[in-house]
Short mmCIF file of C-alpha atoms and ligand atoms in Angstrom, two decimals:
data_model
loop_
_atom_site.label_atom_id
_atom_site.label_comp_id
_atom_site.label_asym_id
_atom_site.label_seq_id
_atom_site.Cartn_x
_atom_site.Cartn_y
_atom_site.Cartn_z
CA MET A 1 -139.89 443.34 -33.16
CA GLY A 2 -140.37 446.78 -31.48
CA MET A 3 -142.31 448.03 -34.53
CA THR A 4 -144.63 444.97 -34.65
CA ARG A 5 -145.29 445.29 -30.93
CA MET A 6 -146.11 448.90 -31.38
CA LEU A 7 -148.51 448.20 -34.30
CA LEU A 8 -150.28 445.58 -32.23
CA GLU A 9 -150.47 447.94 -29.25
CA CYS A 10 -151.75 450.92 -31.31
CA SER A 11 -155.37 451.59 -31.95
CA LEU A 12 -156.37 453.49 -35.11
CA SER A 13 -157.87 456.33 -33.07
CA ASP A 14 -154.59 456.74 -31.15
CA LYS A 15 -153.02 459.46 -33.39
CA LEU A 16 -149.96 459.97 -31.23
CA CYS A 17 -149.19 456.27 -31.46
CA VAL A 18 -149.45 456.33 -35.35
CA ILE A 19 -147.17 459.37 -35.53
CA GLN A 20 -144.62 457.67 -33.35
CA GLU A 21 -144.75 454.66 -35.65
CA LYS A 22 -144.13 456.90 -38.73
CA GLN A 23 -141.23 458.60 -36.91
CA TYR A 24 -139.53 455.24 -36.61
CA GLU A 25 -139.88 454.70 -40.37
CA VAL A 26 -138.57 458.18 -41.06
CA ILE A 27 -135.49 457.59 -38.86
CA ILE A 28 -134.62 453.90 -39.61
CA VAL A 29 -134.90 453.84 -43.43
CA PRO A 30 -132.68 456.85 -44.13
CA THR A 31 -130.17 455.70 -41.47
CA PHE A 32 -130.01 452.36 -43.16
CA LEU A 33 -129.50 453.94 -46.58
CA VAL A 34 -126.82 456.30 -45.34
CA THR A 35 -124.95 453.38 -43.66
CA ILE A 36 -124.97 451.40 -46.93
CA PHE A 37 -123.82 454.52 -48.80
CA LEU A 38 -120.94 455.07 -46.39
CA ILE A 39 -119.84 451.43 -46.54
CA LEU A 40 -119.83 451.57 -50.34
CA LEU A 41 -117.90 454.83 -50.34
CA GLY A 42 -115.37 453.27 -47.96
CA VAL A 43 -114.90 450.24 -50.21
CA ILE A 44 -114.45 452.48 -53.32
CA LEU A 45 -111.91 454.67 -51.52
CA TRP A 46 -109.94 451.64 -50.30
CA LEU A 47 -109.83 450.17 -53.83
CA PHE A 48 -108.70 453.53 -55.21
CA ILE A 49 -105.84 453.92 -52.63
CA ARG A 50 -104.70 450.36 -53.17
CA GLU A 51 -104.44 450.94 -56.94
CA GLN A 52 -102.53 454.20 -56.37
CA ARG A 53 -100.02 452.41 -54.16
CA THR A 54 -99.50 449.59 -56.65
CA GLN A 55 -98.76 452.14 -59.37
CA GLN A 56 -96.20 453.96 -57.14
CA HIS A 57 -94.24 450.71 -56.59
CA ARG A 58 -94.28 449.78 -60.27
CA PRO A 59 -90.86 450.40 -61.90
CA GLY A 60 -92.22 450.36 -65.41
CA PRO A 61 -95.56 450.16 -67.14
CA ARG A 62 -95.38 446.36 -67.55
CA ASP A 63 -94.20 445.23 -64.21
CA THR A 64 -94.61 441.57 -63.37
CA ALA A 65 -93.09 438.91 -61.22
CA PRO A 66 -89.31 438.84 -61.09
CA VAL A 67 -87.41 436.99 -63.81
CA PRO A 68 -83.76 436.01 -63.18
CA PRO A 69 -81.46 437.85 -65.57
CA SER A 70 -79.46 436.05 -68.18
CA ARG A 71 -75.83 436.62 -67.46
CA ASP A 72 -73.18 435.91 -70.05
CA LEU A 73 -70.58 437.92 -68.26
CA SER A 74 -70.24 437.53 -64.51
CA TRP A 75 -68.62 439.96 -62.17
CA GLU A 76 -69.43 437.68 -59.27
CA ALA A 77 -66.44 435.77 -60.62
CA ALA A 78 -64.33 438.80 -59.78
CA GLY A 79 -65.78 438.76 -56.32
CA HIS A 80 -68.45 441.49 -56.65
CA GLY A 81 -72.15 441.89 -57.11
CA GLY A 82 -74.97 439.47 -56.37
CA ASN A 83 -77.42 437.35 -58.35
CA VAL A 84 -80.39 439.65 -58.31
CA ALA A 85 -83.80 439.35 -59.87
CA LEU A 86 -85.12 441.74 -62.41
CA PRO A 87 -88.45 443.37 -61.69
CA LEU A 88 -89.33 443.83 -65.33
CA LYS A 89 -90.96 441.32 -67.61
CA GLU A 90 -88.14 440.13 -69.78
CA THR A 91 -90.35 440.46 -72.82
CA SER A 92 -91.13 444.13 -72.06
CA VAL A 93 -87.44 445.02 -71.83
CA GLU A 94 -86.57 442.96 -74.86
CA ASN A 95 -89.38 444.62 -76.83
CA PHE A 96 -87.91 447.90 -75.80
CA LEU A 97 -84.33 446.85 -76.57
CA GLY A 98 -85.45 445.57 -79.96
CA ALA A 99 -87.00 448.94 -80.60
CA THR A 100 -83.65 450.81 -80.44
CA PRO A 101 -82.08 449.96 -83.83
CA ALA A 102 -79.95 453.11 -83.49
CA LEU A 103 -77.52 451.06 -81.41
CA ALA A 104 -77.36 448.12 -83.82
CA LYS A 105 -74.05 449.10 -85.32
CA LEU A 106 -72.42 449.42 -81.93
CA GLN A 107 -73.16 445.92 -80.69
CA VAL A 108 -70.19 443.93 -79.47
CA PRO A 109 -70.82 440.16 -79.40
CA ARG A 110 -70.87 439.13 -75.73
CA GLU A 111 -68.64 436.11 -76.41
CA GLN A 112 -65.86 438.52 -77.27
CA LEU A 113 -65.95 439.92 -73.70
CA SER A 114 -64.54 436.82 -72.15
CA GLU A 115 -63.08 437.75 -68.85
CA VAL A 116 -63.75 440.39 -66.18
CA VAL A 117 -60.37 441.27 -64.70
CA GLU A 118 -61.49 443.53 -61.88
CA GLN A 119 -64.21 445.87 -60.63
CA ILE A 120 -62.78 449.36 -60.62
CA CYS A 121 -65.58 451.06 -58.70
CA ASN A 122 -69.28 451.63 -58.56
CA GLY A 123 -70.20 454.34 -61.00
CA SER A 124 -73.42 456.25 -61.40
CA TYR A 125 -75.10 453.45 -63.38
CA GLY A 126 -73.55 450.46 -61.69
CA PRO A 127 -70.27 448.56 -61.54
CA ILE A 128 -67.36 449.78 -63.64
CA LEU A 129 -65.36 446.76 -64.74
CA ARG A 130 -62.15 446.07 -66.49
CA ALA A 131 -62.46 443.17 -68.96
CA ASN A 132 -60.58 441.57 -71.83
CA MET A 133 -62.06 441.85 -75.26
CA ASN A 134 -61.15 439.22 -77.90
CA THR A 135 -60.97 440.58 -81.37
CA GLY A 136 -60.81 437.16 -83.08
CA ASP A 137 -57.04 437.09 -83.07
CA ALA A 138 -55.72 435.92 -79.64
CA SER A 139 -52.72 438.22 -79.93
CA LYS A 140 -55.06 441.14 -80.42
CA SER A 141 -57.09 440.77 -77.23
CA LYS A 142 -57.38 444.14 -75.55
CA SER A 143 -58.45 445.58 -72.26
CA VAL A 144 -61.69 447.54 -72.19
CA ILE A 145 -63.83 449.21 -69.53
CA LEU A 146 -67.40 448.01 -69.11
CA LYS A 147 -69.92 450.29 -67.50
CA ALA A 148 -72.77 447.94 -66.48
CA LEU A 149 -76.31 448.93 -65.69
CA LYS A 150 -76.92 447.76 -62.12
CA GLU A 151 -79.72 445.30 -61.56
CA PRO A 152 -82.57 445.32 -60.87
CA ALA A 153 -83.29 448.24 -63.18
CA GLY A 154 -86.57 449.90 -64.00
CA LEU A 155 -87.61 450.64 -67.57
CA HIS A 156 -86.68 454.31 -67.23
CA GLU A 157 -83.19 453.36 -66.06
CA VAL A 158 -82.81 451.16 -69.06
CA GLN A 159 -84.00 453.97 -71.25
CA ASP A 160 -81.56 456.43 -69.59
CA PHE A 161 -78.62 454.00 -69.97
CA LEU A 162 -79.34 453.48 -73.67
CA GLY A 163 -79.75 457.23 -74.06
CA ARG A 164 -76.35 457.68 -72.47
CA ILE A 165 -74.82 455.34 -75.06
CA GLN A 166 -76.51 457.24 -77.81
CA PHE A 167 -75.17 460.43 -76.36
CA HIS A 168 -71.60 459.02 -76.65
CA GLN A 169 -72.48 458.13 -80.19
CA TYR A 170 -73.73 461.61 -80.82
CA LEU A 171 -70.58 463.16 -79.42
CA GLY A 172 -68.39 461.07 -81.72
CA LYS A 173 -64.66 460.73 -81.36
CA HIS A 174 -62.38 463.23 -79.69
CA LYS A 175 -58.84 462.52 -78.58
CA ASN A 176 -59.48 464.12 -75.20
CA LEU A 177 -62.78 462.46 -74.39
CA VAL A 178 -63.11 458.87 -73.24
CA GLN A 179 -64.03 456.85 -76.32
CA LEU A 180 -67.01 454.55 -76.69
CA GLU A 181 -66.01 451.24 -78.28
CA GLY A 182 -69.44 449.75 -78.45
CA CYS A 183 -72.19 448.26 -76.32
CA CYS A 184 -74.02 445.06 -75.40
CA THR A 185 -77.68 446.09 -75.32
CA GLU A 186 -79.59 443.41 -77.21
CA LYS A 187 -80.43 441.68 -74.00
CA LEU A 188 -79.86 441.99 -70.27
CA PRO A 189 -77.48 442.65 -68.57
CA LEU A 190 -76.54 445.90 -70.42
CA TYR A 191 -73.01 447.12 -70.95
CA MET A 192 -71.38 450.22 -72.32
CA VAL A 193 -67.88 449.29 -73.69
CA LEU A 194 -65.29 452.06 -73.34
CA GLU A 195 -61.58 452.33 -74.22
CA ASP A 196 -59.41 451.55 -71.19
CA VAL A 197 -57.32 454.51 -70.02
CA VAL A 198 -55.14 452.25 -67.89
CA HIS A 199 -53.38 454.73 -65.65
CA GLY A 200 -56.60 455.93 -64.13
CA ASP A 201 -57.50 459.39 -62.88
CA LEU A 202 -55.32 462.49 -62.67
CA LEU A 203 -55.95 463.02 -58.95
CA ASN A 204 -54.36 459.70 -58.10
CA PHE A 205 -51.56 460.44 -60.53
CA LEU A 206 -50.90 463.83 -58.75
CA TRP A 207 -50.92 462.16 -55.36
CA THR A 208 -48.45 459.48 -56.60
CA CYS A 209 -46.16 462.24 -57.92
CA ARG A 210 -45.67 463.28 -54.26
CA ARG A 211 -44.02 459.93 -53.59
CA ASP A 212 -40.53 458.83 -54.56
CA VAL A 213 -41.90 456.67 -57.33
CA MET A 214 -40.22 457.41 -60.67
CA THR A 215 -42.08 455.29 -63.21
CA MET A 216 -44.75 452.71 -62.94
CA ASP A 217 -46.09 450.73 -65.97
CA GLY A 218 -44.41 453.15 -68.34
CA LEU A 219 -45.79 456.32 -66.73
CA LEU A 220 -43.29 458.81 -65.37
CA TYR A 221 -44.58 460.16 -62.02
CA ASP A 222 -42.96 463.58 -62.34
CA LEU A 223 -44.72 466.70 -63.30
CA THR A 224 -43.28 470.00 -64.53
CA GLU A 225 -44.94 473.35 -65.07
CA LYS A 226 -44.84 472.71 -68.79
CA GLN A 227 -46.69 469.42 -68.39
CA VAL A 228 -49.34 471.14 -66.27
CA TYR A 229 -50.00 473.40 -69.23
CA HIS A 230 -49.88 470.43 -71.59
CA ILE A 231 -52.61 468.57 -69.63
CA GLY A 232 -54.60 471.77 -69.15
CA LYS A 233 -54.58 472.44 -72.90
CA GLN A 234 -56.03 469.03 -73.65
CA VAL A 235 -58.82 469.54 -71.12
CA LEU A 236 -59.63 472.84 -72.83
CA LEU A 237 -59.73 471.16 -76.26
CA ALA A 238 -62.34 468.78 -74.84
CA LEU A 239 -64.30 471.71 -73.43
CA GLU A 240 -64.16 473.52 -76.74
CA PHE A 241 -65.50 470.36 -78.38
CA LEU A 242 -68.40 470.25 -75.93
CA GLN A 243 -69.04 473.98 -76.34
CA ASP A 244 -69.28 473.55 -80.18
CA LYS A 245 -72.13 471.16 -79.46
CA HIS A 246 -73.81 473.67 -77.09
CA LEU A 247 -72.91 471.54 -74.10
CA PHE A 248 -70.72 471.90 -71.05
CA HIS A 249 -69.16 469.33 -68.69
CA GLY A 250 -70.36 470.45 -65.26
CA ASP A 251 -67.74 468.67 -63.17
CA VAL A 252 -64.29 469.60 -64.38
CA ALA A 253 -61.84 468.32 -61.72
CA ALA A 254 -58.68 466.18 -61.56
CA ARG A 255 -60.81 463.21 -60.41
CA ASN A 256 -62.69 463.36 -63.75
CA ILE A 257 -59.62 463.33 -65.98
CA LEU A 258 -58.02 460.11 -67.05
CA ILE A 259 -54.38 459.95 -67.98
CA GLN A 260 -52.33 457.85 -70.36
CA SER A 261 -48.61 457.04 -70.12
CA ASP A 262 -47.82 459.76 -72.71
CA LEU A 263 -49.76 462.24 -70.59
CA THR A 264 -52.76 462.31 -72.97
CA ALA A 265 -55.62 463.54 -70.88
CA LYS A 266 -59.18 462.35 -71.38
CA LEU A 267 -62.19 463.93 -69.78
CA CYS A 268 -64.61 461.39 -68.29
CA GLY A 269 -67.63 461.67 -65.98
CA LEU A 270 -69.96 462.91 -68.74
CA GLY A 271 -73.10 462.36 -66.67
CA LEU A 272 -73.85 466.06 -66.31
CA ALA A 273 -73.04 466.82 -69.93
CA TYR A 274 -75.67 464.19 -70.80
CA GLU A 275 -78.14 465.99 -68.55
CA VAL A 276 -77.41 469.21 -70.37
CA TYR A 277 -77.95 467.37 -73.63
CA THR A 278 -81.30 465.86 -72.60
CA ARG A 279 -82.76 468.60 -70.37
CA GLY A 280 -80.85 471.70 -71.48
CA ALA A 281 -79.58 472.27 -67.90
CA ILE A 282 -78.10 470.52 -64.87
CA SER A 283 -80.67 469.43 -62.34
CA SER A 284 -79.98 470.76 -58.85
CA THR A 285 -80.39 467.26 -57.40
CA GLN A 286 -76.86 466.23 -58.56
CA THR A 287 -74.32 466.52 -55.77
CA ILE A 288 -71.08 467.98 -57.10
CA PRO A 289 -68.33 468.93 -54.64
CA LEU A 290 -68.98 472.64 -53.90
CA LYS A 291 -65.37 473.82 -53.91
CA TRP A 292 -65.14 473.25 -57.71
CA LEU A 293 -68.32 475.17 -58.52
CA ALA A 294 -68.63 478.66 -60.01
CA PRO A 295 -70.73 481.19 -58.00
CA GLU A 296 -73.68 480.92 -60.45
CA ARG A 297 -73.73 477.10 -59.86
CA LEU A 298 -73.64 477.59 -56.04
CA LEU A 299 -76.48 480.10 -56.38
CA LEU A 300 -78.47 477.58 -58.47
CA ARG A 301 -78.59 480.04 -61.42
CA PRO A 302 -78.39 478.97 -65.04
CA ALA A 303 -74.80 478.00 -65.90
CA GLY A 304 -72.84 477.27 -69.04
CA ILE A 305 -69.33 476.66 -70.33
CA ARG A 306 -67.91 479.54 -68.33
CA ALA A 307 -68.80 477.65 -65.15
CA ASP A 308 -66.49 474.94 -66.51
CA VAL A 309 -63.82 477.65 -66.99
CA TRP A 310 -64.11 478.48 -63.22
CA SER A 311 -63.60 474.80 -62.41
CA PHE A 312 -60.74 474.69 -64.85
CA GLY A 313 -58.94 477.32 -62.69
CA ILE A 314 -59.41 474.94 -59.67
CA LEU A 315 -58.02 472.14 -61.82
CA LEU A 316 -54.89 474.21 -62.49
CA TYR A 317 -54.57 474.73 -58.72
CA GLU A 318 -54.98 470.95 -58.18
CA MET A 319 -52.20 470.18 -60.68
CA VAL A 320 -49.76 472.72 -59.42
CA THR A 321 -50.20 471.65 -55.75
CA LEU A 322 -50.10 467.93 -56.72
CA GLY A 323 -53.65 467.28 -55.67
CA ALA A 324 -54.18 469.51 -52.62
CA PRO A 325 -57.82 470.16 -51.68
CA PRO A 326 -58.97 473.65 -52.78
CA TYR A 327 -59.51 476.35 -50.14
CA PRO A 328 -58.00 474.21 -47.33
CA GLU A 329 -58.93 476.79 -44.69
CA VAL A 330 -62.60 477.08 -45.72
CA PRO A 331 -65.21 474.50 -44.65
CA PRO A 332 -66.97 473.17 -47.77
CA ALA A 333 -70.36 474.46 -46.58
CA SER A 334 -69.05 478.02 -46.20
CA ILE A 335 -67.58 478.30 -49.70
CA LEU A 336 -70.42 480.54 -51.10
CA GLN A 337 -70.10 483.10 -48.27
CA HIS A 338 -66.28 483.02 -48.82
CA LEU A 339 -66.69 483.78 -52.53
CA GLN A 340 -69.36 486.36 -51.89
CA LYS A 341 -66.73 488.32 -50.02
CA ARG A 342 -64.80 488.25 -53.32
CA LYS A 343 -62.12 486.03 -51.83
CA ILE A 344 -60.21 483.62 -54.07
CA MET A 345 -57.34 481.28 -53.39
CA LYS A 346 -53.88 482.75 -52.85
CA ARG A 347 -51.04 481.91 -55.19
CA PRO A 348 -49.55 478.54 -54.19
CA SER A 349 -45.77 478.73 -53.71
CA SER A 350 -45.24 476.30 -56.62
CA CYS A 351 -47.28 478.44 -59.00
CA THR A 352 -45.67 481.02 -61.27
CA ARG A 353 -47.21 484.51 -61.58
CA THR A 354 -48.16 483.70 -65.17
CA MET A 355 -50.11 480.65 -64.18
CA TYR A 356 -51.75 482.46 -61.22
CA GLY A 357 -52.81 485.18 -63.59
CA ILE A 358 -54.60 482.54 -65.72
CA MET A 359 -56.22 481.02 -62.63
CA LYS A 360 -57.44 484.46 -61.48
CA SER A 361 -59.03 485.12 -64.92
CA CYS A 362 -61.01 481.85 -64.47
CA TRP A 363 -62.25 483.02 -61.02
CA ARG A 364 -63.87 486.22 -62.03
CA TRP A 365 -67.25 486.46 -60.34
CA HIS A 366 -69.17 487.36 -63.47
CA GLU A 367 -69.13 484.71 -66.17
CA ALA A 368 -68.83 487.29 -68.92
CA GLY A 369 -65.50 488.41 -67.43
CA ARG A 370 -64.03 484.96 -67.70
CA PRO A 371 -62.23 483.80 -70.87
CA SER A 372 -63.81 481.20 -73.16
CA PRO A 373 -62.10 477.76 -73.38
CA ARG A 374 -60.56 478.80 -76.66
CA GLU A 375 -59.18 482.09 -75.30
CA LEU A 376 -57.77 480.19 -72.39
CA ARG A 377 -56.16 477.60 -74.55
CA LEU A 378 -54.49 480.30 -76.62
CA ARG A 379 -53.13 481.81 -73.36
CA LEU A 380 -51.87 478.39 -72.32
CA GLU A 381 -50.17 477.92 -75.67
CA VAL A 382 -48.32 481.13 -75.19
CA ALA A 383 -47.38 480.27 -71.61
CA ILE A 384 -46.10 476.80 -72.65
CA LYS A 385 -43.37 478.43 -74.74
CA THR A 386 -41.61 479.89 -71.67
CA ALA A 387 -42.73 477.34 -69.09
CA ASP A 388 -40.21 475.39 -67.07
CA ASP A 389 -39.83 471.83 -68.26
CA LYS A 390 -36.97 470.85 -65.94
CA ALA A 391 -38.02 471.59 -62.32
CA VAL A 392 -40.19 468.80 -61.01
CA LEU A 393 -43.11 469.90 -58.88
CA GLN A 394 -42.66 468.59 -55.34
CA VAL A 395 -44.85 468.46 -52.27
CA PRO A 396 -43.32 466.53 -49.37
CA GLU A 397 -46.55 465.67 -47.46
CA LEU A 398 -48.34 462.51 -48.52
CA VAL A 399 -52.12 462.61 -48.86
CA VAL A 400 -54.45 460.90 -46.43
CA PRO A 401 -57.46 460.30 -48.61
CA GLU A 402 -59.99 460.50 -45.72
CA LEU A 403 -58.54 463.82 -44.64
CA TYR A 404 -58.52 465.06 -48.19
CA ALA A 405 -62.17 464.06 -48.62
CA ALA A 406 -63.23 465.96 -45.52
CA VAL A 407 -61.38 469.18 -46.46
CA ALA A 408 -62.37 468.98 -50.13
CA GLY A 409 -66.02 468.19 -49.32
CA ILE A 410 -66.09 464.93 -51.24
CA ARG A 411 -67.46 461.52 -50.17
CA VAL A 412 -64.34 459.40 -49.71
CA GLU A 413 -66.08 456.43 -51.53
CA SER A 414 -66.37 458.62 -54.62
CA LEU A 415 -62.59 459.05 -54.94
CA PHE A 416 -62.02 455.51 -56.30
CA TYR A 417 -58.47 455.82 -55.10
CA ASN A 418 -55.88 453.11 -55.72
CA TYR A 419 -53.36 455.24 -53.92
CA SER A 420 -51.68 453.99 -50.82
CA MET A 421 -49.63 455.72 -48.13
CA LEU A 422 -46.92 453.00 -48.27
N1 ATP B 501 -62.41 454.48 -69.77
C1 ATP B 501 -61.91 454.34 -68.60
N2 ATP B 501 -60.61 453.89 -68.40
C2 ATP B 501 -60.12 453.73 -67.11
N3 ATP B 501 -60.82 454.04 -66.02
C3 ATP B 501 -62.04 454.49 -66.17
C4 ATP B 501 -62.65 454.67 -67.40
N4 ATP B 501 -63.89 455.19 -67.23
C5 ATP B 501 -64.04 455.30 -65.89
N5 ATP B 501 -62.99 454.86 -65.26
C6 ATP B 501 -62.78 454.84 -63.77
O1 ATP B 501 -64.06 454.92 -63.16
C7 ATP B 501 -64.12 456.16 -62.40
C8 ATP B 501 -65.60 456.69 -62.60
O2 ATP B 501 -65.74 456.97 -63.95
P1 ATP B 501 -66.89 458.00 -64.44
O3 ATP B 501 -66.84 459.26 -63.63
O4 ATP B 501 -66.80 458.10 -65.93
O5 ATP B 501 -68.20 457.13 -64.16
P2 ATP B 501 -69.58 457.48 -63.45
O6 ATP B 501 -69.37 457.47 -61.95
O7 ATP B 501 -70.47 456.48 -64.00
O8 ATP B 501 -69.91 458.90 -63.86
P3 ATP B 501 -70.77 459.55 -65.04
O9 ATP B 501 -72.14 459.01 -65.03
O10 ATP B 501 -70.71 460.99 -64.78
O11 ATP B 501 -69.99 459.15 -66.31
C9 ATP B 501 -63.06 457.04 -62.97
O12 ATP B 501 -62.62 457.98 -62.02
C10 ATP B 501 -61.99 456.03 -63.34
O13 ATP B 501 -61.29 455.67 -62.13
#
């Protein structure tokens, strides 16, 4: 309107008026174009950011609407878990599961896993369950441990879980490692089937040895010096086995050793060994209780089997004190400064000089100064010959798990204890 009025009001001889009119053209047209450009840029940017966000929230490359999982086995029946939806297209997972024929030989028919007896704890992948496995003959039904992959799971979690099963397969059988019995991975939900080491972990066993219990379910809750060496030797055999495969365990501790009634010890908690297998090292994001770690681990330097040897020294201390927390006078966060002053634990009153000598060799600051698992085992075999197999180790104080957890620097939930003060 303003422009038209101006054109009407302008005479051709009025130069100033014509220039003014041109100035309007010069200002309005570019302003209009710039505005359009900015709006377009804004729209493009908004679309780009929206796409980025969608990708961040996508658990796998083929994410779609939730599909309820098929569930042949139900741990809700045992009072745990919830009926959760799976964020992956069932077909995408099934395509993926179908593409892992390496596990075909390990498949256990789901109908054989009839009954979940209890949920033991929540492990790193999901619920750890005790179930009965039918072997065709009713009299031959046996108890097994199922490690389930928690749901909902992303594709990379599924891959990792299957990789973990293949890792067990790669390791093969060893008397002192928890044995893989098979798996259910042809469809969701996924299970790793392990042998059941019914008496549970060594830490709870040690704590129970403090009580007046003599035997429970065929297990004698008494420990002698000789038996400490006997358990230690088996752990070292497992470490030698891992070392032969250029691996190490990364979390050797009484809580990661399972015990049978004949005192056969089996190393479990192979999560870090799997990391070493897949990545060649332990990622620093894993939270391992600091008081078990060798200085090179605390300093986040490359570590190997001799860091396990350091932890093995702590394990000997745990056994001989019937499950006392290491360095009781040192706050967990100050352990590195403590070790940097070249301080190690004093000899516990229940520990012979021979055993303390072995512990001290494990706690040499430099890895190269520490014995290998094999050298240690040979020392233990010599020590066993003269070890006391009569005197039962005794500690009168009972353990309060919450207090233990605070002093040891462990989350109390990760102790999975079935120990009671009564
Ligand atoms: N084969 C088994 N027999 C009996 N109990 C078991 C068995 N495997 C695991 N458990 C119980 O579950 C607990 C946790 O086991 P474990 O450390 O192997 O699992 P996780 O937390 O998934 O760790 P990781 O990923 O390192 O293997 C053990 O301390 C033990 O109480």
